[in-house]
PDB file of C-alpha atoms in Angstrom:
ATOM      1  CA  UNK A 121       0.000   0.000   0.000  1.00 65.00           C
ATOM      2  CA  UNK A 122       0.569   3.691  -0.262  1.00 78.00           C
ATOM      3  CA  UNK A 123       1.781   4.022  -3.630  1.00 89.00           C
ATOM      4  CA  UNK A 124       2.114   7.430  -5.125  1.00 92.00           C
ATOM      5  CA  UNK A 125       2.700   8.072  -8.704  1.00 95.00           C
ATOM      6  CA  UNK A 126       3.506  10.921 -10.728  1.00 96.00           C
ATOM      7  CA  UNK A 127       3.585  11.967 -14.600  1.00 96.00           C
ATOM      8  CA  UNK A 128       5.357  12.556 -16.601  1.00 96.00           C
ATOM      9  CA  UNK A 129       8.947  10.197 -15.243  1.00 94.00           C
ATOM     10  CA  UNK A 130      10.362  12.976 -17.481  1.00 94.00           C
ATOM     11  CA  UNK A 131       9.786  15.765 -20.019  1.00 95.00           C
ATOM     12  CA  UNK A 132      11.422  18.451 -22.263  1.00 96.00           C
ATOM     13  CA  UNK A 133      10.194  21.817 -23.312  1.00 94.00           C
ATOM     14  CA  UNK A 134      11.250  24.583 -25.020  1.00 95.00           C
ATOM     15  CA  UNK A 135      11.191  28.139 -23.098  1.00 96.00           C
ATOM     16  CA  UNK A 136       8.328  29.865 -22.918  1.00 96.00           C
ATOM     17  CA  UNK A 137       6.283  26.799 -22.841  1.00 96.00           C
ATOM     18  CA  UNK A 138       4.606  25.226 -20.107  1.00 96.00           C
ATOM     19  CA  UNK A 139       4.677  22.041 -18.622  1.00 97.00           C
ATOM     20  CA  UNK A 140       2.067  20.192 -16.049  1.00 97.00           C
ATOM     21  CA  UNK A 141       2.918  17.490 -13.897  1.00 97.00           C
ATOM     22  CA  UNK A 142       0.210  15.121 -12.109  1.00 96.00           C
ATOM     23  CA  UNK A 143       0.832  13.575  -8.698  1.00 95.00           C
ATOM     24  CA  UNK A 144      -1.146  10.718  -7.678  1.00 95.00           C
ATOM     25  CA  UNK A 145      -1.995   8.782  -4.428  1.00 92.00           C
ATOM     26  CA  UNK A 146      -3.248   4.736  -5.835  1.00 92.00           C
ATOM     27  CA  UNK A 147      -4.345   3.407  -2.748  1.00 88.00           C
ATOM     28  CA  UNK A 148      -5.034   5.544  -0.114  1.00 85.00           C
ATOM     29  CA  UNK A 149      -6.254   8.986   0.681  1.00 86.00           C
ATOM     30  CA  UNK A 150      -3.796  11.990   0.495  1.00 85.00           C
ATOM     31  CA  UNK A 151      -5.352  15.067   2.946  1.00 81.00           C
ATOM     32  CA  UNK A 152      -2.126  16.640   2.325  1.00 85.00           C
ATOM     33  CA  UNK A 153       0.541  16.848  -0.700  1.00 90.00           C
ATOM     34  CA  UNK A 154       4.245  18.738  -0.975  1.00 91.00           C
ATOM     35  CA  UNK A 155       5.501  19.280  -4.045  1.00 95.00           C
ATOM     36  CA  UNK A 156       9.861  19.438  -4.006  1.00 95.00           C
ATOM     37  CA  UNK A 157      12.107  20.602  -6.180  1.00 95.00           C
ATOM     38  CA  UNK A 158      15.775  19.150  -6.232  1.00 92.00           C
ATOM     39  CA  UNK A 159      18.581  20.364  -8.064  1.00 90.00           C
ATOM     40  CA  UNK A 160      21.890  17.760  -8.840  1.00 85.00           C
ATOM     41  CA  UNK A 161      23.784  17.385  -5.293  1.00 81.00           C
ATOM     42  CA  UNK A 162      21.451  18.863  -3.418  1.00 85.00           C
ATOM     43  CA  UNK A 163      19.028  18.049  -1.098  1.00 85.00           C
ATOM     44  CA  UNK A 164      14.784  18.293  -1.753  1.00 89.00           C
ATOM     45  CA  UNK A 165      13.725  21.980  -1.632  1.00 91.00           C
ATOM     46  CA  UNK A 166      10.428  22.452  -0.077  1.00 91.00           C
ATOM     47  CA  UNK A 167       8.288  24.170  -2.474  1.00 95.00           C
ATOM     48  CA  UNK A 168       4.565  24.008  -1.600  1.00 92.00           C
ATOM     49  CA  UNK A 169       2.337  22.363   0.502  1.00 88.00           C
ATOM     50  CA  UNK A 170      -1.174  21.346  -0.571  1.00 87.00           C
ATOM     51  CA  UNK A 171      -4.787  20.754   1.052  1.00 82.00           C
ATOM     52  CA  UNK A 172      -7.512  19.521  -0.600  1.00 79.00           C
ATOM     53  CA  UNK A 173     -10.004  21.394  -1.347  1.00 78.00           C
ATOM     54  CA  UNK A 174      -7.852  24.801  -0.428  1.00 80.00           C
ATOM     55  CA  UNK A 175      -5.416  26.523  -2.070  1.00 84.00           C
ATOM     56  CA  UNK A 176      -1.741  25.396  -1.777  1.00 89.00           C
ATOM     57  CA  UNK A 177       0.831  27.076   0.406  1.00 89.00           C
ATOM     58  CA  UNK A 178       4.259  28.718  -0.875  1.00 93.00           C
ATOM     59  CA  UNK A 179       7.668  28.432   0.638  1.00 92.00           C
ATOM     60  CA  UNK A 180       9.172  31.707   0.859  1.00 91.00           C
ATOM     61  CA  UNK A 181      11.195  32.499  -2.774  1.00 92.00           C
ATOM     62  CA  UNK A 182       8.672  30.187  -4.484  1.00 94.00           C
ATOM     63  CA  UNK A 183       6.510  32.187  -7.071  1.00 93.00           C
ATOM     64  CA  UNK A 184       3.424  31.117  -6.693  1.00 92.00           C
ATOM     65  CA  UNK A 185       2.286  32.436 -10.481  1.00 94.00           C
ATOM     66  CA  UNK A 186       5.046  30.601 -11.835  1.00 95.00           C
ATOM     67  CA  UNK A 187       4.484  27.451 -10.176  1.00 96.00           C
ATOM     68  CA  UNK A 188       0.518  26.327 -10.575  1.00 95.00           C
ATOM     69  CA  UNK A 189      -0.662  23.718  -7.913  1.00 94.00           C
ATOM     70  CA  UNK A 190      -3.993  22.581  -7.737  1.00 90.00           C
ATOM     71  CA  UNK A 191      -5.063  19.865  -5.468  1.00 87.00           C
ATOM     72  CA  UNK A 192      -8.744  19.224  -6.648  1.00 81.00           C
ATOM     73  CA  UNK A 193      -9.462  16.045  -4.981  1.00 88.00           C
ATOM     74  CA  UNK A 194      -8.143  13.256  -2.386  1.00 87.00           C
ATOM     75  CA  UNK A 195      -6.122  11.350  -4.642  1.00 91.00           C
ATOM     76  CA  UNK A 196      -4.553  14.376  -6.979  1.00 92.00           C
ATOM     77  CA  UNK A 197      -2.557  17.291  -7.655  1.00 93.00           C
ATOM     78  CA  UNK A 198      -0.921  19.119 -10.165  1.00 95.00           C
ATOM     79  CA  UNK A 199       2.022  21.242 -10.604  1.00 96.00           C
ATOM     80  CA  UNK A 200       2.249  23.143 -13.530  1.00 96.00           C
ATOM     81  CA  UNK A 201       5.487  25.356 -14.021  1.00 97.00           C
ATOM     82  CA  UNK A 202       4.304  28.282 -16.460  1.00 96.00           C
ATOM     83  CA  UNK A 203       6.288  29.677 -18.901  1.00 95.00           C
ATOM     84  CA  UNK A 204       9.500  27.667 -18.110  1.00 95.00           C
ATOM     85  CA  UNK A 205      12.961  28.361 -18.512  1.00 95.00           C
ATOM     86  CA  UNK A 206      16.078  26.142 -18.600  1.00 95.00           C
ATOM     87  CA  UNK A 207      16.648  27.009 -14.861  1.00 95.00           C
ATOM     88  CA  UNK A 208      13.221  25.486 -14.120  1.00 96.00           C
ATOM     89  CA  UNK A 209      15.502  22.633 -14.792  1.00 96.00           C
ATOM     90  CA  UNK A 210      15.302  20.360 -12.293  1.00 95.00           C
ATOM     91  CA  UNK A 211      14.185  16.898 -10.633  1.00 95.00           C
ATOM     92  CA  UNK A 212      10.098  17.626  -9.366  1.00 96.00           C
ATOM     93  CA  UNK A 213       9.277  15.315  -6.875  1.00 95.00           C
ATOM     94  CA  UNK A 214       5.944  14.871  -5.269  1.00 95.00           C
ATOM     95  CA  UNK A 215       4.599  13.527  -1.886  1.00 92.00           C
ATOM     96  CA  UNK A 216       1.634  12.817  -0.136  1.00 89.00           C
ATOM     97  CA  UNK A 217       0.638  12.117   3.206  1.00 83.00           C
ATOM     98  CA  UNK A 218      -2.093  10.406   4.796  1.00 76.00           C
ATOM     99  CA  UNK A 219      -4.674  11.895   7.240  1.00 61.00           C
ATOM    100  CA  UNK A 220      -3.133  12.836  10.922  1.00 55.00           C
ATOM    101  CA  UNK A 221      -3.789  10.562  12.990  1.00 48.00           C
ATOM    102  CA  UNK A 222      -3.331   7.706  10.750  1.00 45.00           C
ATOM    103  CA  UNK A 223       0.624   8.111   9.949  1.00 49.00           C
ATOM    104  CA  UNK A 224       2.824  11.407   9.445  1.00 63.00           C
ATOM    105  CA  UNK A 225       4.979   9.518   6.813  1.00 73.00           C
ATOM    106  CA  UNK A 226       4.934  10.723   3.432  1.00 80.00           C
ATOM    107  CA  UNK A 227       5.068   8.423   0.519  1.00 87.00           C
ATOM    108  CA  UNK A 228       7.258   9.915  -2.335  1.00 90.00           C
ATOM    109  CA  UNK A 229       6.315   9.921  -6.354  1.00 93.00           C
ATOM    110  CA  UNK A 230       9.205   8.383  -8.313  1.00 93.00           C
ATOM    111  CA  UNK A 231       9.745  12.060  -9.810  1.00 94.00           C
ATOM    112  CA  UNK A 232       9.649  13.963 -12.864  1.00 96.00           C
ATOM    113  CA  UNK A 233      12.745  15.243 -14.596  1.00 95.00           C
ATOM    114  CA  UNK A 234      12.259  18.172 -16.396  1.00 96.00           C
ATOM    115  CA  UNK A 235      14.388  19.889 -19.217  1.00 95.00           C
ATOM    116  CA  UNK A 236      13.775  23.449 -20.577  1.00 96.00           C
ATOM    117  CA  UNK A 237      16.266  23.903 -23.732  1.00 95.00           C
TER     118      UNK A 237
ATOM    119  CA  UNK B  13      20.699  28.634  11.185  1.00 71.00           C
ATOM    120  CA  UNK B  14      19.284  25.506   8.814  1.00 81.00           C
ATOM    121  CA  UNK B  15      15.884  23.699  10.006  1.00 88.00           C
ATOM    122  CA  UNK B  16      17.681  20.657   9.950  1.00 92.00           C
ATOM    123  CA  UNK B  17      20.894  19.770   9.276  1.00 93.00           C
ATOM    124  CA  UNK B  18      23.633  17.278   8.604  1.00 94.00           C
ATOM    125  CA  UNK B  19      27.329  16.287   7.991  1.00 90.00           C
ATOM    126  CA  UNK B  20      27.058  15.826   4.354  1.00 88.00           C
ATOM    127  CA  UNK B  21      29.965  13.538   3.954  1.00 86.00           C
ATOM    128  CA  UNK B  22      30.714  11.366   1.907  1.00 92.00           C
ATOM    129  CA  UNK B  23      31.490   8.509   4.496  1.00 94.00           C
ATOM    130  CA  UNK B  24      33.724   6.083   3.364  1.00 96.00           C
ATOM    131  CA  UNK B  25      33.260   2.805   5.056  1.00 96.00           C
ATOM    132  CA  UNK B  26      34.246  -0.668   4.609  1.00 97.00           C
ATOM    133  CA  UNK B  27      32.124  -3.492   4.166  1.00 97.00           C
ATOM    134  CA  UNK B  28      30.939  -5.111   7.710  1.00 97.00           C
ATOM    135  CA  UNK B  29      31.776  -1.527   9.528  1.00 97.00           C
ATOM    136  CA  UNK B  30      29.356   0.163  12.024  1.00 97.00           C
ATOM    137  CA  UNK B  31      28.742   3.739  10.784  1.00 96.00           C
ATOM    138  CA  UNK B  32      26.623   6.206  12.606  1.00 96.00           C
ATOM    139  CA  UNK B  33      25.082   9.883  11.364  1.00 94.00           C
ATOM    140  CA  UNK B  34      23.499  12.601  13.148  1.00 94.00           C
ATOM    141  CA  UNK B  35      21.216  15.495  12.563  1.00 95.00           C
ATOM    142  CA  UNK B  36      20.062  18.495  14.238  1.00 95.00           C
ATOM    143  CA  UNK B  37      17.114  20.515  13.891  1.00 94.00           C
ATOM    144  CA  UNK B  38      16.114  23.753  15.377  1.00 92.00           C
ATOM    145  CA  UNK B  39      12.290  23.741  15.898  1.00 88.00           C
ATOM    146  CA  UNK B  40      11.398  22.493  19.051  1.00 88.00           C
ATOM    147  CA  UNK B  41       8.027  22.306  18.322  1.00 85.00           C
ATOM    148  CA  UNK B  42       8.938  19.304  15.604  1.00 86.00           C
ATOM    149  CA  UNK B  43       6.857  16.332  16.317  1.00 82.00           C
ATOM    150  CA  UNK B  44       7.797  13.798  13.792  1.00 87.00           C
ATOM    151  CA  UNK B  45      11.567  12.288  12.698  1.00 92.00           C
ATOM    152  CA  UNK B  46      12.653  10.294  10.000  1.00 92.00           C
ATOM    153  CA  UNK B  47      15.165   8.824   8.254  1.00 95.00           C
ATOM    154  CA  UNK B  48      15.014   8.491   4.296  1.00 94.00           C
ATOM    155  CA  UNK B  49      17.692   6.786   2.231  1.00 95.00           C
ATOM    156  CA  UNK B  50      17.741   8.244  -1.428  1.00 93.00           C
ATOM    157  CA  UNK B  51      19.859   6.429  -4.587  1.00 93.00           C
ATOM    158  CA  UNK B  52      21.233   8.429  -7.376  1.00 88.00           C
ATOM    159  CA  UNK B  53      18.669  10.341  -9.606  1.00 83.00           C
ATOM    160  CA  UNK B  54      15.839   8.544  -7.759  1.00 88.00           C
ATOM    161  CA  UNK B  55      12.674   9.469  -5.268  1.00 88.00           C
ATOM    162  CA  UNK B  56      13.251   9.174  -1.295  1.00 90.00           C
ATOM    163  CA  UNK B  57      12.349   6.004   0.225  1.00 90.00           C
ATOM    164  CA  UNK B  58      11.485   5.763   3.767  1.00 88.00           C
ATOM    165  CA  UNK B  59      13.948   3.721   6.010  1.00 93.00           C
ATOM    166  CA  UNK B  60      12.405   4.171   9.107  1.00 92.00           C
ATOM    167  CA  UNK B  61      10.850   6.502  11.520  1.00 89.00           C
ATOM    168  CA  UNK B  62      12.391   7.707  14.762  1.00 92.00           C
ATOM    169  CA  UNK B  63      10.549   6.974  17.985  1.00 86.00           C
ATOM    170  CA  UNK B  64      11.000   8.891  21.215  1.00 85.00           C
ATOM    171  CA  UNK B  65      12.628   5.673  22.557  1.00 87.00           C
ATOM    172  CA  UNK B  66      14.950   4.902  20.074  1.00 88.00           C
ATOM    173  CA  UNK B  67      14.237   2.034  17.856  1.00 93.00           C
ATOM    174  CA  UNK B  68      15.718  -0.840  15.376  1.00 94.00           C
ATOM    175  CA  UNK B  69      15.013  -2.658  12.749  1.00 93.00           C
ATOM    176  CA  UNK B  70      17.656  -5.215  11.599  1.00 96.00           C
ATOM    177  CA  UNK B  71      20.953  -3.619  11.014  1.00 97.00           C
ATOM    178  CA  UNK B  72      19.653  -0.051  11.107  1.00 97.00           C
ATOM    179  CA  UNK B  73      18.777   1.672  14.815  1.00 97.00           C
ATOM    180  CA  UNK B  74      17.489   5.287  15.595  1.00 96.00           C
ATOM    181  CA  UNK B  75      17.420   7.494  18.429  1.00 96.00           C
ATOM    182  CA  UNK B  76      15.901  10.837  19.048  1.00 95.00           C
ATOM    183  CA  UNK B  77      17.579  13.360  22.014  1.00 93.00           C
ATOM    184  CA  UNK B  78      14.775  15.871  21.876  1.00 92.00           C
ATOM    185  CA  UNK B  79      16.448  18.078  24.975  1.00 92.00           C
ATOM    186  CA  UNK B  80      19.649  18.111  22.749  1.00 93.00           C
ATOM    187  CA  UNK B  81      17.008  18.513  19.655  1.00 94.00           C
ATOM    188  CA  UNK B  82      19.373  15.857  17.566  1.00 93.00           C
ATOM    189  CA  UNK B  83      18.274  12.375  15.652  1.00 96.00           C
ATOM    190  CA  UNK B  84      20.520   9.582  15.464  1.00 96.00           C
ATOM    191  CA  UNK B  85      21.071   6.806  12.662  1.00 97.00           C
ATOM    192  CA  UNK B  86      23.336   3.850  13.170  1.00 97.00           C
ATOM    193  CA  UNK B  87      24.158   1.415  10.694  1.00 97.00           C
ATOM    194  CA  UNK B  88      26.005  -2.104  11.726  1.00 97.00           C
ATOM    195  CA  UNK B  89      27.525  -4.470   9.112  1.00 97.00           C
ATOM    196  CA  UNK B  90      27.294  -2.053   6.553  1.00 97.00           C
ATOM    197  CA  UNK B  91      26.666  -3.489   2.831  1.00 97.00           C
ATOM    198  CA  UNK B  92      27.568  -2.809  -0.640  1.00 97.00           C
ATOM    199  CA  UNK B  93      23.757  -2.317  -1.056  1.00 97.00           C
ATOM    200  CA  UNK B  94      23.826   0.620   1.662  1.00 97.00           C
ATOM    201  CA  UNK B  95      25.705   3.080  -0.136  1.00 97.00           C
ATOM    202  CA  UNK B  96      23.083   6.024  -0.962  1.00 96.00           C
ATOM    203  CA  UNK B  97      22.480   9.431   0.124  1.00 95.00           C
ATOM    204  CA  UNK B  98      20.171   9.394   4.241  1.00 96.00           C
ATOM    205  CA  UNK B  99      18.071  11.994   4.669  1.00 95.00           C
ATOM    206  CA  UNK B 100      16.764  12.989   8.055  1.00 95.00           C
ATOM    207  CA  UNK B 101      13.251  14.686   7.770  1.00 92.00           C
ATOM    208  CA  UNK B 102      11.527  16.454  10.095  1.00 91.00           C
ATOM    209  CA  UNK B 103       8.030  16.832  10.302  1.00 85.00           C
ATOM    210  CA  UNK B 104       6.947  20.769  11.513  1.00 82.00           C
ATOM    211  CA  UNK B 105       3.441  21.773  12.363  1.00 79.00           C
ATOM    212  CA  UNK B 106       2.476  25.585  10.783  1.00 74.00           C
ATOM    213  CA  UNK B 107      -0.114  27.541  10.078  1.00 71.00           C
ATOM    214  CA  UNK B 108      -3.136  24.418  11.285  1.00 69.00           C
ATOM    215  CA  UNK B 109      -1.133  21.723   8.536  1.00 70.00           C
ATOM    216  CA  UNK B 110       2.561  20.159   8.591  1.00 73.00           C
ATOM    217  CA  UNK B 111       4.910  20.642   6.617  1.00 80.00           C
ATOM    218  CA  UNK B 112       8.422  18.191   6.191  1.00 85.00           C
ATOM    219  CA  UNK B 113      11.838  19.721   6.557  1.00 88.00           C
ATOM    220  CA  UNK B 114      14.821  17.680   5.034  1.00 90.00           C
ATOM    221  CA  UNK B 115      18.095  17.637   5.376  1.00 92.00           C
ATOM    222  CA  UNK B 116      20.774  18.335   2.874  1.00 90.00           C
ATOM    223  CA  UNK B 117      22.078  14.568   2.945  1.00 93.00           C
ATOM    224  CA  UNK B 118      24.989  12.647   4.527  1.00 94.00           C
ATOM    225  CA  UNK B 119      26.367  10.304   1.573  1.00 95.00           C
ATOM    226  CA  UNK B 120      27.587   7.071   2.529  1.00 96.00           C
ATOM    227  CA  UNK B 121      29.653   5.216   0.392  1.00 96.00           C
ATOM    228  CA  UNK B 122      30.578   1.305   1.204  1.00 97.00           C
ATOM    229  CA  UNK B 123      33.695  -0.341   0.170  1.00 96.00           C
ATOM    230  CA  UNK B 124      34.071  -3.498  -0.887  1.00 94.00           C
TER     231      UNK B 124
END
């Protein structure tokens, strides 16, 4: 149990363009979901945290225009990164968590490599 | 001062050694601990959680100091197979949610 997916595993784009990734929970309900953003040799980045149902919460130096998160149901969210460029580079990795109570682990997406040429 | 923090290596062990890392975090309001282990150019797995009374499973044992604010990760008879990046993570509450803090990584490398 608690498998999370996530699509695309990877994707190129071309500046200017923009690019939506999907985070899923399979088996189990996901109040909560934290999108991360990690660079090579470097740790995960905190970049958002999102509720169902509410809107998503920003890390400080995260734009929250640029980066689109929508959490529309129990079992999915969505980043999209608007109007990318190649330093939107990076390795997107999503999370989700079940309800308190039940367990504070988080169960990790497999991750989505993105490359803006 | 980080949220969390750790030595980021790389340790250089041999094969059957007993390595240990540590990790420090700052908010004493952190209620949840964890250790993940991450391979190269993949997603975090969880290894284990940290309990306030220390705990083990197999080779791998944790222990949380919560006066000293520091979590604790020892690994005995280290393999071949244990050479990846471990993440501590620490789970924060803020604004009525959580949030998870990582670490930037201690890198352990195992040598045959």
């Amino acid at each position: 149990g608690a498998v999370v997916s996530q699509h695309p595993s990877w994707v190129i784009c071309k500046s200017g363009t923009s690019v939506k990734i999907e985070c899923r929970s399979l088996d189990f309900q996901a109040t909560t979901m934290f999108w991360y953003r990690q660079f090579p040799k470097q740790s995960l980045m905190l970049m958002a945290t999102s509720n169902e149902g509410s809107k998503a919460t920003y890390e400080q130096g995260v734009e929250k225009d640029k980066f689109l998160i929508n959490h529309a149901s129990l079992t999915l969210s969505t980043l999209t990164v608007t109007s990318a460029h190649p330093e939107d580079s990076s390795f997107y990795i999503c999370s989700a968590s079940r309800r308190p109570g039940v367990s504070y682990e988080q169960y990790f997406g497999p991750g989505t490599r993105l490359t803006v040429t | 001062r980080k949220e969390v923090e750790q030595d980021p290596g790389p340790f250089n062990v041999p094969e059957g050694a007993t390595v240990a890392f540590n990790c420090t975090y700052s908010n004493s309001a952190s209620q949840s601990f964890f250790w993940y282990r991450q391979d190269c150019r993949k997603e975090p797995k969880l290894l284990m959680s940290v309990y306030s009374s220390g705990n083990e499973d197999g080779r791998f044992t944790a222990q949380l100091n919560r006066a000293s604010q520091y979590i604790s990760l020892l690994i005995r008879d280290s393999k071949l197979s244990d050479s990846a990046t471990y993440l501590c993570v620490v789970n924060i509450p803020t604004s009525g949610t959580y949030k998870y803090i990582f670490g930037t990584g201690t890198r352990l490398k195992v040598l045959a």
